[in-house]
Amino acid sequence: MLTITAAQRRELRAEAHSLSPVVMIGDAGLTSAVIREIEASLNAHGLIKVRVLGDDREERIAIYEGICRQLHAAPVQHIGKLLVIFRPKKEVIKTPDTPKGKGVREVTIARQPADGTKRPVKIRASVKGNQRVTKGGLIKRAKTRQTSAKKAALKN
């Protein structure tokens, strides 16, 4: 289990105040699917809230400790049926061969027919990183950003 200081815990509690629960644990308890979902949420957010739907307080405490032990996370707060858990996000190491930009992504475009009486036609299209989809459903190349005269002069 990860340990944090009282000052860190206080900051994390304040940060978690506005969060909504991302995982709910039902009658089945702490299953492997629930652990995987909590793991994914911790990887994405770092600080999460979990709601336990059971009424037994000892069982909730056991679930809380079990989650923190299995996932190497720090317990932050336990209020009623809400559990707040923290684990620092893993740093993504970028190498020179790591691709930049978004790459190619698949999008679904709904186009309205010209006569306007039929249903919209759905078209699957692949959009590259330097392209965007307009409101009308057209794929356009993104414009290059303009630089100010001062920045251009500094580069030269």
CSV table of C-alpha atoms in Angstrom, one decimal:
chain,number,residue,atom,x,y,z
A,1,MET,CA,0.0,0.0,0.0
A,2,LEU,CA,1.2,3.5,-0.9
A,3,THR,CA,1.6,5.9,2.0
A,4,ILE,CA,1.1,9.7,1.8
A,5,THR,CA,1.6,12.5,4.3
A,6,ALA,CA,-1.2,14.3,6.2
A,7,ALA,CA,-0.6,17.4,4.1
A,8,GLN,CA,-0.8,15.4,0.8
A,9,ARG,CA,-4.0,13.7,2.1
A,10,ARG,CA,-5.5,17.1,2.9
A,11,GLU,CA,-4.8,18.4,-0.6
A,12,LEU,CA,-6.1,15.3,-2.2
A,13,ARG,CA,-9.4,15.4,-0.2
A,14,ALA,CA,-9.9,19.0,-1.3
A,15,GLU,CA,-9.3,18.0,-4.9
A,16,ALA,CA,-11.6,15.0,-4.7
A,17,HIS,CA,-14.5,17.1,-3.3
A,18,SER,CA,-15.8,18.0,-6.8
A,19,LEU,CA,-15.3,14.5,-8.3
A,20,SER,CA,-18.1,12.1,-9.0
A,21,PRO,CA,-17.8,8.3,-8.4
A,22,VAL,CA,-16.3,6.6,-11.4
A,23,VAL,CA,-16.8,3.0,-10.2
A,24,MET,CA,-19.6,1.4,-8.2
A,25,ILE,CA,-19.2,-1.8,-6.3
A,26,GLY,CA,-22.4,-3.8,-6.0
A,27,ASP,CA,-23.5,-7.0,-4.1
A,28,ALA,CA,-20.8,-9.2,-5.8
A,29,GLY,CA,-18.1,-7.3,-4.0
A,30,LEU,CA,-14.6,-6.9,-5.1
A,31,THR,CA,-14.4,-9.0,-8.3
A,32,SER,CA,-11.6,-9.1,-10.9
A,33,ALA,CA,-13.7,-7.0,-13.3
A,34,VAL,CA,-14.1,-4.3,-10.7
A,35,ILE,CA,-10.4,-4.3,-9.9
A,36,ARG,CA,-9.6,-3.9,-13.6
A,37,GLU,CA,-12.0,-1.0,-13.9
A,38,ILE,CA,-10.5,0.7,-10.9
A,39,GLU,CA,-7.0,0.1,-12.3
A,40,ALA,CA,-8.0,1.7,-15.6
A,41,SER,CA,-9.5,4.7,-13.8
A,42,LEU,CA,-6.4,5.2,-11.6
A,43,ASN,CA,-4.2,5.1,-14.7
A,44,ALA,CA,-6.3,7.7,-16.4
A,45,HIS,CA,-7.1,10.0,-13.5
A,46,GLY,CA,-4.8,9.3,-10.6
A,47,LEU,CA,-7.4,10.3,-8.0
A,48,ILE,CA,-10.9,8.6,-8.1
A,49,LYS,CA,-14.0,8.1,-6.0
A,50,VAL,CA,-15.6,4.7,-5.7
A,51,ARG,CA,-19.1,4.1,-4.4
A,52,VAL,CA,-19.8,0.9,-2.4
A,53,LEU,CA,-23.5,-0.1,-2.4
A,54,GLY,CA,-23.4,-2.4,0.6
A,55,ASP,CA,-24.6,-1.5,4.1
A,56,ASP,CA,-22.0,-3.3,6.1
A,57,ARG,CA,-19.3,-0.9,7.4
A,58,GLU,CA,-16.7,-3.6,8.1
A,59,GLU,CA,-17.1,-5.0,4.6
A,60,ARG,CA,-16.6,-1.5,3.1
A,61,ILE,CA,-13.4,-1.1,5.1
A,62,ALA,CA,-12.2,-4.5,3.9
A,63,ILE,CA,-12.9,-3.6,0.3
A,64,TYR,CA,-11.1,-0.2,0.8
A,65,GLU,CA,-8.0,-1.9,2.2
A,66,GLY,CA,-8.2,-4.6,-0.4
A,67,ILE,CA,-8.3,-2.1,-3.3
A,68,CYS,CA,-5.3,-0.2,-1.9
A,69,ARG,CA,-3.3,-3.3,-1.2
A,70,GLN,CA,-3.9,-4.9,-4.6
A,71,LEU,CA,-3.4,-1.8,-6.7
A,72,HIS,CA,-0.6,-0.2,-4.6
A,73,ALA,CA,-2.7,2.9,-4.1
A,74,ALA,CA,-3.1,5.3,-1.1
A,75,PRO,CA,-6.3,5.5,0.9
A,76,VAL,CA,-7.3,9.2,1.0
A,77,GLN,CA,-10.8,9.3,2.5
A,78,HIS,CA,-13.7,7.0,3.5
A,79,ILE,CA,-16.9,8.8,4.2
A,80,GLY,CA,-20.0,6.6,4.3
A,81,LYS,CA,-20.2,4.6,1.1
A,82,LEU,CA,-17.7,6.8,-0.8
A,83,LEU,CA,-14.0,5.8,-1.0
A,84,VAL,CA,-11.4,8.2,-2.3
A,85,ILE,CA,-8.2,6.5,-3.7
A,86,PHE,CA,-5.0,8.0,-5.1
A,87,ARG,CA,-2.2,6.6,-7.1
A,88,PRO,CA,0.3,8.8,-9.0
A,89,LYS,CA,0.0,8.6,-12.8
A,90,LYS,CA,2.7,6.8,-14.6
A,91,GLU,CA,5.0,9.1,-16.7
A,92,VAL,CA,4.9,8.4,-20.4
A,93,ILE,CA,8.4,8.5,-21.8
A,94,LYS,CA,8.6,10.0,-25.2
A,95,THR,CA,11.4,8.7,-27.5
A,96,PRO,CA,12.5,10.4,-30.8
A,97,ASP,CA,10.6,7.7,-32.8
A,98,THR,CA,7.3,8.4,-30.9
A,99,PRO,CA,4.8,9.7,-33.5
A,100,LYS,CA,3.6,13.2,-33.1
A,101,GLY,CA,0.0,14.3,-33.7
A,102,LYS,CA,-3.1,12.3,-33.6
A,103,GLY,CA,-2.5,10.1,-36.7
A,104,VAL,CA,-5.4,8.6,-38.7
A,105,ARG,CA,-8.7,8.3,-37.0
A,106,GLU,CA,-12.0,6.9,-38.3
A,107,VAL,CA,-15.1,9.1,-38.1
A,108,THR,CA,-18.8,8.8,-39.0
A,109,ILE,CA,-20.2,11.7,-41.0
A,110,ALA,CA,-24.0,12.2,-41.2
A,111,ARG,CA,-24.9,14.1,-44.4
A,112,GLN,CA,-28.4,15.4,-45.1
A,113,PRO,CA,-29.6,14.6,-48.7
A,114,ALA,CA,-30.1,17.6,-51.0
A,115,ASP,CA,-33.9,17.2,-51.2
A,116,GLY,CA,-34.2,17.1,-47.3
A,117,THR,CA,-36.9,14.5,-47.2
A,118,LYS,CA,-34.8,11.4,-46.5
A,119,ARG,CA,-32.8,10.3,-43.5
A,120,PRO,CA,-29.2,11.5,-43.2
A,121,VAL,CA,-26.7,9.3,-45.0
A,122,LYS,CA,-23.9,8.0,-42.7
A,123,ILE,CA,-20.5,7.8,-44.3
A,124,ARG,CA,-17.4,6.3,-42.6
A,125,ALA,CA,-14.2,8.3,-43.4
A,126,SER,CA,-10.6,8.3,-42.2
A,127,VAL,CA,-9.3,11.7,-41.1
A,128,LYS,CA,-5.6,12.4,-40.9
A,129,GLY,CA,-4.0,14.4,-38.1
A,130,ASN,CA,-3.9,17.6,-40.1
A,131,GLN,CA,-7.5,17.4,-41.3
A,132,ARG,CA,-10.8,18.4,-39.7
A,133,VAL,CA,-14.5,17.7,-40.3
A,134,THR,CA,-16.7,20.8,-40.9
A,135,LYS,CA,-20.3,21.2,-39.8
A,136,GLY,CA,-21.4,20.4,-43.4
A,137,GLY,CA,-19.6,17.1,-43.2
A,138,LEU,CA,-16.7,18.0,-45.5
A,139,ILE,CA,-13.1,17.0,-44.7
A,140,LYS,CA,-10.7,20.0,-44.9
A,141,ARG,CA,-7.1,20.4,-44.2
A,142,ALA,CA,-6.3,22.3,-41.1
A,143,LYS,CA,-4.8,25.8,-41.6
A,144,THR,CA,-1.3,26.4,-40.5
A,145,ARG,CA,-1.0,28.7,-37.5
A,146,GLN,CA,0.1,32.2,-38.1
A,147,THR,CA,3.0,33.5,-36.2
A,148,SER,CA,3.4,37.1,-35.2
A,149,ALA,CA,6.0,39.4,-36.8
A,150,LYS,CA,7.9,39.6,-33.5
A,151,LYS,CA,8.2,35.8,-33.2
A,152,ALA,CA,9.2,35.5,-36.9
A,153,ALA,CA,11.9,38.1,-36.4
A,154,LEU,CA,13.2,36.3,-33.3
A,155,LYS,CA,13.6,33.0,-35.2
A,156,ASN,CA,15.8,34.6,-37.8
